[in-house]
């Protein structure tokens, strides 16, 4: 407890003063500095006093506009909203609520007017509000009655039929009032099998933020392993209630423990895949509130870590009919994928290194910048080696130089062939080879050195092969600690307006950074 905090006669007195400050609209940062309390302290106090984790006490909400201005549906796998969105009754008041642009995009892409949307982590009702604005029916619930109270206020506005977008497309459009109630996402027994057209939900990220004052069943009180076990029940129920051929979109983020990353996003994807879902898309949602200058920049360099700047929006699909893999597999496979050692040209030092986990690099010197960021951060320019996977036609011979130099600081594995629609057998071969290379090279990397793997998702037969996730699943050696999951994007690529048909265009890659600890 800080000195300032001790100046108050009782804890109760301090709490009352802080709540008064909140009611006046004083920002948390200012309250923290004035009274010597942490952000967590303020959050806990508010959750306890209000029964719900809100960032501001809102007086009333006037609806100024019902829809976002100049809205365009997302076309690529990187979604980035500079403003969180404040149309209709949306506001950032409920802590951890998602930007309304996310459910809006998901609802428009994966459902039709009049269809039924389910959100089992309703919170303050963002999905319910969007469903109402887009002429969809919606069932939404939350474990916390106070959140549902808030959601009920938020859906309480008037929409006229002619205010629904795309009114000319269908004749029997209606405005539907969302059905909101208290409930537990693990138990959907009140819903029939194959009855839901779309699931669109945003769970707690294990116990990073608490949403209630420890209400029974609140998943934000479960640590990672327990949380994943509970989410397995949610995923199983989701699979049961969703209609075959339809989608289930879930937003989730990673977390850090000490200096390492816990890939909660990839772990949760596994939970839904285990329930029987296929992965239709893996969207990266950029976060914009990351500090990248001054103090943060200095610390990011000093302690060699990046600020987490992405969340994952896997869009799962319940397959229509189980199709045996052997029928769908491309039979002819002429491409061989082989690893070769490559010397990377190392020229100037970069003026500034990337400090968050999303690297947007200019197209013209994309590779050079990427290499420099990896090498400058994770080696001293001399103690590194690179292995690159390239494809060769069947007849071509190729020599694979095995680099066995001892005492390296960094091994960098790249795989540009992934951008040329590899086949399933290419991919399996690539994953197997990578694992073998890592096992073989690991003894040659110094303790405290790094392994960096550049990889990307690919689409096969209409579904995503999430290769970064698969790589993380594969590299489970106790000698490797996952330090970073970096998203790499070529500047300008995402702005491309070319139509991508029924699928999103994959515009991001990954850099997995492991530290060698043993
Ligand atoms: C990330 S928030 C959802 C925010 C919401 N998307 C919004 O925009 O307001 C997660 C929500 O899950 C709720 N929750 C936690 N455990 C639950 C459970 N077992 N069943 C249903 N809801 C639960 C929390 O109360 C919290 O409101």
Coordinates of N, CA and C in Angstrom, one line a residue, residues 308-466:
X308 N 2.0 -6.7 -26.6 CA 1.0 -7.5 -27.3 C 0.0 -6.6 -28.0
X309 N -0.1 -6.7 -29.4 CA -0.9 -5.8 -30.1 C -1.9 -6.4 -31.0
X310 N -2.2 -7.8 -30.8 CA -3.2 -8.4 -31.7 C -4.1 -9.3 -30.8
X311 N -5.3 -9.5 -31.3 CA -6.2 -10.5 -30.8 C -6.5 -11.4 -32.0
X312 N -7.1 -12.6 -31.7 CA -7.4 -13.5 -32.8 C -8.9 -13.7 -32.9
X313 N -9.4 -13.7 -34.2 CA -10.8 -13.9 -34.4 C -10.9 -15.2 -35.3
X314 N -10.8 -16.4 -34.7 CA -11.0 -17.6 -35.5 C -12.5 -17.6 -35.9
X315 N -12.8 -17.9 -37.1 CA -14.1 -18.2 -37.6 C -14.3 -19.6 -37.9
X316 N -14.9 -20.3 -37.0 CA -15.1 -21.8 -37.2 C -16.3 -22.1 -38.0
X317 N -16.3 -23.3 -38.6 CA -17.5 -23.7 -39.3 C -17.8 -25.1 -38.9
X318 N -19.1 -25.4 -38.8 CA -19.6 -26.7 -38.5 C -19.7 -27.4 -39.9
X319 N -18.9 -28.4 -40.2 CA -19.0 -28.9 -41.6 C -20.4 -29.5 -41.9
X320 N -20.7 -29.4 -43.2 CA -22.1 -29.9 -43.6 C -22.1 -31.4 -43.4
X321 N -21.2 -32.1 -44.1 CA -21.2 -33.5 -44.0 C -19.7 -33.9 -43.8
X322 N -19.4 -34.9 -42.9 CA -18.0 -35.2 -42.8 C -17.5 -35.7 -44.2
X323 N -16.5 -35.1 -44.7 CA -15.9 -35.5 -46.0 C -14.6 -36.2 -45.7
X324 N -14.4 -37.5 -46.1 CA -13.2 -38.1 -45.8 C -12.0 -37.4 -46.5
X325 N -11.0 -37.2 -45.7 CA -9.8 -36.4 -46.1 C -9.2 -36.9 -47.4
X326 N -9.2 -38.2 -47.6 CA -8.5 -38.8 -48.7 C -9.2 -38.4 -50.0
X327 N -10.5 -38.1 -50.0 CA -11.2 -37.7 -51.2 C -10.8 -36.3 -51.6
X328 N -10.6 -35.4 -50.5 CA -10.4 -34.0 -50.8 C -8.9 -33.7 -51.1
X329 N -8.0 -34.6 -50.7 CA -6.6 -34.3 -50.9 C -6.3 -34.3 -52.4
X330 N -5.5 -33.3 -52.7 CA -5.0 -33.2 -54.1 C -4.1 -34.4 -54.3
X331 N -4.3 -35.1 -55.4 CA -3.5 -36.4 -55.5 C -2.1 -36.1 -56.1
X332 N -2.0 -35.2 -57.0 CA -0.7 -35.0 -57.7 C 0.1 -34.0 -56.9
X333 N 1.3 -34.3 -56.7 CA 2.1 -33.4 -55.9 C 3.5 -33.4 -56.4
X334 N 3.8 -32.4 -57.3 CA 5.1 -32.4 -57.9 C 6.1 -31.6 -57.1
X335 N 5.6 -30.7 -56.3 CA 6.5 -29.9 -55.5 C 7.2 -30.5 -54.4
X336 N 8.5 -30.4 -54.3 CA 9.2 -30.9 -53.1 C 9.6 -29.6 -52.4
X337 N 9.6 -29.7 -51.1 CA 10.0 -28.6 -50.3 C 11.2 -29.0 -49.6
X338 N 12.3 -28.2 -49.8 CA 13.5 -28.5 -49.1 C 14.1 -27.3 -48.4
X339 N 14.7 -27.6 -47.3 CA 15.4 -26.4 -46.6 C 16.8 -26.2 -47.1
X340 N 17.2 -25.0 -47.3 CA 18.6 -24.7 -47.7 C 19.1 -23.6 -46.8
X341 N 20.4 -23.6 -46.6 CA 21.0 -22.5 -45.8 C 21.1 -21.2 -46.7
X342 N 20.9 -20.1 -46.1 CA 20.9 -18.9 -46.9 C 21.7 -17.8 -46.1
X343 N 22.5 -17.1 -46.9 CA 23.2 -16.0 -46.2 C 22.4 -14.7 -46.4
X344 N 22.0 -14.1 -45.3 CA 21.1 -12.9 -45.4 C 22.1 -11.7 -45.5
X345 N 21.8 -10.8 -46.5 CA 22.6 -9.6 -46.6 C 22.3 -8.7 -45.4
X346 N 23.3 -8.4 -44.7 CA 23.0 -7.5 -43.5 C 23.7 -6.2 -43.8
X347 N 22.9 -5.2 -43.9 CA 23.5 -3.9 -44.2 C 23.4 -2.9 -43.0
X348 N 22.7 -1.8 -43.2 CA 22.7 -0.8 -42.2 C 21.9 -1.3 -40.9
X349 N 22.1 -0.6 -39.8 CA 21.3 -0.8 -38.6 C 20.0 -0.1 -38.8
X350 N 18.9 -0.5 -38.3 CA 17.7 0.2 -38.5 C 17.7 1.3 -37.4
X351 N 17.1 2.5 -37.8 CA 17.0 3.6 -36.8 C 16.1 3.2 -35.6
X352 N 15.0 2.5 -36.0 CA 14.1 2.2 -34.9 C 13.7 0.7 -35.1
X353 N 13.6 0.0 -34.0 CA 13.1 -1.4 -34.0 C 11.6 -1.4 -33.7
X354 N 10.9 -2.4 -34.2 CA 9.5 -2.6 -33.9 C 9.4 -2.8 -32.4
X355 N 8.3 -2.3 -31.8 CA 8.2 -2.5 -30.3 C 6.9 -3.2 -29.9
X356 N 6.0 -3.5 -30.9 CA 4.8 -4.2 -30.5 C 4.8 -5.5 -31.3
X357 N 3.8 -6.4 -31.1 CA 3.8 -7.7 -31.8 C 3.2 -7.6 -33.1
X358 N 2.8 -6.4 -33.6 CA 2.4 -6.3 -35.0 C 3.4 -5.4 -35.8
X359 N 4.0 -6.0 -36.8 CA 5.0 -5.3 -37.6 C 4.4 -5.0 -38.9
X360 N 4.3 -3.7 -39.3 CA 3.8 -3.4 -40.6 C 5.0 -2.8 -41.3
X361 N 5.5 -3.6 -42.3 CA 6.7 -3.2 -42.9 C 6.5 -2.8 -44.4
X362 N 7.2 -1.8 -44.9 CA 7.0 -1.3 -46.2 C 7.3 -2.4 -47.3
X363 N 6.5 -2.4 -48.3 CA 6.6 -3.4 -49.3 C 8.0 -3.5 -50.0
X364 N 8.5 -2.3 -50.2 CA 9.8 -2.2 -51.0 C 11.0 -2.9 -50.3
X365 N 11.1 -2.7 -49.0 CA 12.2 -3.4 -48.4 C 11.7 -4.3 -47.2
X366 N 10.6 -5.0 -47.5 CA 9.9 -5.8 -46.6 C 10.9 -6.9 -46.0
X367 N 11.5 -7.6 -46.8 CA 12.4 -8.7 -46.3 C 13.6 -8.2 -45.5
X368 N 14.1 -7.1 -46.0 CA 15.3 -6.5 -45.4 C 15.0 -6.0 -44.0
X369 N 13.8 -5.3 -43.9 CA 13.4 -4.8 -42.6 C 13.1 -5.9 -41.6
X370 N 12.4 -6.9 -42.1 CA 12.1 -8.1 -41.3 C 13.4 -8.7 -40.8
X371 N 14.3 -9.0 -41.7 CA 15.6 -9.6 -41.3 C 16.3 -8.8 -40.2
X372 N 16.3 -7.5 -40.5 CA 17.1 -6.6 -39.6 C 16.4 -6.6 -38.2
X373 N 15.1 -6.5 -38.2 CA 14.4 -6.5 -36.9 C 14.7 -7.8 -36.1
X374 N 14.7 -8.9 -36.8 CA 15.0 -10.2 -36.1 C 16.4 -10.2 -35.7
X375 N 17.3 -9.9 -36.6 CA 18.8 -10.0 -36.2 C 19.2 -9.0 -35.2
X376 N 18.7 -7.8 -35.3 CA 19.1 -6.7 -34.3 C 18.6 -7.1 -32.9
X377 N 17.4 -7.6 -32.9 CA 16.8 -7.9 -31.6 C 17.4 -9.2 -31.0
X378 N 17.6 -10.2 -31.8 CA 17.9 -11.5 -31.3 C 19.3 -12.1 -31.5
X379 N 20.2 -11.3 -32.1 CA 21.6 -11.7 -32.3 C 22.5 -10.5 -32.4
X380 N 23.8 -10.8 -32.6 CA 24.7 -9.7 -32.8 C 25.2 -9.6 -34.2
X381 N 24.4 -10.0 -35.1 CA 24.7 -10.0 -36.6 C 25.7 -11.0 -37.0
X382 N 26.5 -11.6 -36.2 CA 27.5 -12.6 -36.6 C 27.0 -14.0 -36.2
X383 N 26.5 -14.1 -35.0 CA 26.1 -15.4 -34.5 C 24.8 -15.9 -34.9
X384 N 24.4 -15.8 -36.2 CA 23.1 -16.3 -36.6 C 23.3 -17.1 -37.9
X385 N 22.3 -18.0 -38.1 CA 22.2 -18.7 -39.4 C 20.8 -18.8 -39.8
X386 N 20.6 -18.9 -41.1 CA 19.2 -18.9 -41.6 C 19.0 -20.2 -42.5
X387 N 17.9 -20.8 -42.3 CA 17.5 -21.9 -43.1 C 16.2 -21.5 -43.8
X388 N 16.1 -21.6 -45.2 CA 15.0 -21.2 -45.9 C 14.4 -22.4 -46.6
X389 N 13.0 -22.6 -46.5 CA 12.4 -23.6 -47.2 C 12.0 -23.1 -48.6
X390 N 12.5 -23.8 -49.7 CA 12.1 -23.4 -51.0 C 11.5 -24.6 -51.7
X391 N 10.7 -24.3 -52.8 CA 10.2 -25.5 -53.5 C 11.0 -25.7 -54.8
X392 N 11.1 -27.0 -55.1 CA 11.8 -27.3 -56.4 C 10.9 -28.3 -57.1
X393 N 11.1 -28.2 -58.5 CA 10.3 -29.2 -59.2 C 11.0 -30.6 -59.1
X394 N 10.2 -31.6 -59.5 CA 10.7 -33.0 -59.2 C 12.1 -33.3 -59.8
X395 N 12.3 -32.7 -61.0 CA 13.5 -33.1 -61.8 C 14.7 -32.3 -61.3
X396 N 14.5 -31.2 -60.7 CA 15.6 -30.4 -60.3 C 16.4 -31.0 -59.1
X397 N 17.7 -31.0 -59.2 CA 18.4 -31.4 -58.0 C 18.7 -30.2 -57.1
X398 N 18.9 -30.4 -55.9 CA 19.2 -29.3 -55.1 C 20.1 -29.8 -53.9
X399 N 21.0 -28.9 -53.6 CA 21.8 -29.3 -52.5 C 21.4 -28.6 -51.2
X400 N 21.4 -29.3 -50.2 CA 21.0 -28.7 -48.9 C 22.2 -28.7 -48.0
X401 N 22.6 -27.5 -47.7 CA 23.8 -27.3 -46.9 C 23.4 -27.4 -45.5
X402 N 23.9 -28.3 -44.7 CA 23.6 -28.4 -43.3 C 24.5 -27.5 -42.5
X403 N 24.0 -26.6 -41.9 CA 24.9 -25.7 -41.1 C 25.1 -26.2 -39.7
X404 N 26.3 -26.5 -39.4 CA 26.5 -27.1 -38.1 C 27.3 -26.3 -37.2
X405 N 27.4 -25.0 -37.5 CA 28.2 -24.1 -36.7 C 27.8 -24.1 -35.2
X406 N 28.7 -24.2 -34.3 CA 28.4 -24.3 -32.9 C 28.2 -22.8 -32.3
X407 N 27.6 -22.7 -31.2 CA 27.6 -21.5 -30.4 C 26.9 -20.3 -31.1
X408 N 25.8 -20.6 -31.8 CA 25.0 -19.6 -32.4 C 24.2 -18.9 -31.4
X409 N 23.8 -17.6 -31.8 CA 22.8 -16.9 -30.9 C 21.4 -17.0 -31.5
X410 N 21.3 -17.2 -32.8 CA 20.0 -17.2 -33.4 C 20.0 -18.1 -34.6
X411 N 18.9 -18.9 -34.7 CA 18.6 -19.7 -35.9 C 17.3 -19.1 -36.4
X412 N 17.3 -18.7 -37.7 CA 16.1 -18.1 -38.3 C 15.6 -19.0 -39.4
X413 N 14.4 -19.5 -39.3 CA 13.9 -20.4 -40.3 C 12.8 -19.7 -41.1
X414 N 13.0 -19.6 -42.4 CA 12.0 -18.9 -43.3 C 11.3 -19.9 -44.3
X415 N 10.2 -19.5 -44.8 CA 9.5 -20.4 -45.7 C 8.7 -19.7 -46.7
X416 N 9.3 -19.0 -47.7 CA 8.6 -18.2 -48.7 C 7.7 -19.1 -49.5
X417 N 8.0 -20.4 -49.7 CA 7.2 -21.2 -50.6 C 5.7 -21.3 -50.1
X418 N 5.4 -20.9 -48.8 CA 4.1 -21.0 -48.3 C 3.1 -20.1 -49.1
X419 N 3.6 -19.0 -49.7 CA 2.7 -18.1 -50.4 C 2.3 -18.6 -51.7
X420 N 2.8 -19.8 -52.2 CA 2.4 -20.3 -53.5 C 1.4 -21.5 -53.4
X421 N 0.4 -21.4 -52.6 CA -0.6 -22.5 -52.4 C 0.0 -23.9 -52.3
X422 N 0.7 -24.1 -51.3 CA 1.3 -25.5 -51.1 C 0.2 -26.5 -50.9
X423 N 0.5 -27.8 -51.2 CA -0.5 -28.9 -51.0 C -0.4 -29.4 -49.6
X424 N -1.3 -30.2 -49.2 CA -1.4 -30.7 -47.9 C -0.1 -31.5 -47.6
X425 N 0.4 -32.3 -48.6 CA 1.6 -33.1 -48.3 C 2.8 -32.2 -48.2
X426 N 2.9 -31.1 -49.0 CA 3.9 -30.1 -48.8 C 4.0 -29.7 -47.3
X427 N 2.8 -29.4 -46.8 CA 2.8 -28.7 -45.5 C 3.2 -29.7 -44.4
X428 N 2.7 -31.0 -44.6 CA 3.1 -31.9 -43.6 C 4.6 -32.2 -43.6
X429 N 5.1 -32.2 -44.8 CA 6.5 -32.4 -45.0 C 7.3 -31.2 -44.3
X430 N 6.8 -30.0 -44.6 CA 7.5 -28.8 -44.1 C 7.5 -28.8 -42.5
X431 N 6.3 -29.2 -41.9 CA 6.3 -29.2 -40.5 C 7.2 -30.3 -39.9
X432 N 7.2 -31.4 -40.5 CA 8.1 -32.5 -40.0 C 9.6 -32.1 -40.1
X433 N 9.9 -31.6 -41.3 CA 11.3 -31.1 -41.5 C 11.7 -30.1 -40.5
X434 N 10.8 -29.1 -40.3 CA 11.1 -28.0 -39.3 C 11.4 -28.6 -38.0
X435 N 10.6 -29.5 -37.6 CA 10.8 -30.1 -36.2 C 12.2 -30.8 -36.2
X436 N 12.5 -31.5 -37.3 CA 13.8 -32.2 -37.3 C 14.9 -31.2 -37.2
X437 N 14.8 -30.1 -38.0 CA 15.9 -29.1 -38.0 C 16.0 -28.5 -36.6
X438 N 14.9 -28.2 -36.0 CA 15.0 -27.6 -34.6 C 15.7 -28.6 -33.7
X439 N 15.3 -29.9 -33.7 CA 15.9 -30.9 -32.8 C 17.4 -31.0 -33.1
X440 N 17.7 -30.9 -34.3 CA 19.1 -31.1 -34.7 C 20.0 -29.9 -34.3
X441 N 19.4 -28.7 -34.5 CA 20.2 -27.5 -34.3 C 20.2 -26.9 -32.9
X442 N 19.2 -27.4 -32.2 CA 19.0 -26.8 -30.8 C 20.3 -26.9 -30.0
X443 N 21.0 -28.0 -30.0 CA 22.3 -28.1 -29.2 C 23.3 -27.1 -29.7
X444 N 23.2 -26.6 -30.9 CA 24.2 -25.6 -31.4 C 23.9 -24.2 -31.1
X445 N 22.7 -24.0 -30.5 CA 22.3 -22.6 -30.1 C 22.7 -22.4 -28.7
X446 N 23.3 -21.3 -28.4 CA 23.7 -20.9 -27.0 C 22.4 -20.9 -26.1
X447 N 22.6 -21.2 -24.8 CA 21.5 -20.9 -23.9 C 21.3 -19.4 -23.9
X448 N 20.0 -19.0 -23.9 CA 19.8 -17.5 -24.0 C 19.7 -17.1 -25.4
X449 N 20.0 -18.0 -26.4 CA 19.9 -17.6 -27.8 C 18.4 -17.8 -28.2
X450 N 18.2 -17.6 -29.5 CA 16.8 -17.6 -30.0 C 16.6 -18.4 -31.3
X451 N 15.4 -18.9 -31.4 CA 15.0 -19.6 -32.6 C 13.8 -18.7 -33.1
X452 N 13.9 -18.2 -34.4 CA 12.8 -17.4 -35.0 C 12.3 -18.2 -36.2
X453 N 11.0 -18.3 -36.3 CA 10.4 -19.0 -37.4 C 9.4 -18.1 -38.1
X454 N 9.6 -17.8 -39.4 CA 8.7 -17.0 -40.2 C 7.7 -18.0 -40.9
X455 N 6.4 -17.8 -40.7 CA 5.5 -18.8 -41.3 C 4.2 -18.1 -41.6
X456 N 3.3 -18.8 -42.3 CA 2.0 -18.2 -42.5 C 0.9 -19.2 -42.7
X457 N -0.4 -18.7 -42.5 CA -1.5 -19.6 -42.7 C -1.7 -19.9 -44.2
X458 N -2.2 -21.0 -44.5 CA -2.6 -21.3 -45.9 C -4.0 -21.9 -46.0
X459 N -4.6 -21.7 -47.1 CA -6.0 -22.2 -47.3 C -6.0 -23.5 -48.1
X460 N -6.5 -24.6 -47.6 CA -6.6 -25.8 -48.4 C -8.0 -26.3 -48.4
X461 N -8.6 -26.5 -49.6 CA -10.0 -27.0 -49.7 C -11.0 -26.1 -48.9
X462 N -10.8 -24.8 -48.9 CA -11.7 -23.9 -48.3 C -11.5 -23.8 -46.8
X463 N -10.6 -24.4 -46.2 CA -10.3 -24.2 -44.8 C -8.9 -23.8 -44.5
X464 N -8.7 -23.1 -43.4 CA -7.4 -22.6 -43.1 C -6.5 -23.7 -42.4
X465 N -5.3 -23.8 -42.9 CA -4.3 -24.6 -42.1 C -3.6 -23.6 -41.3
X466 N -3.8 -23.5 -40.0 CA -3.2 -22.4 -39.2 C -1.7 -22.8 -38.8

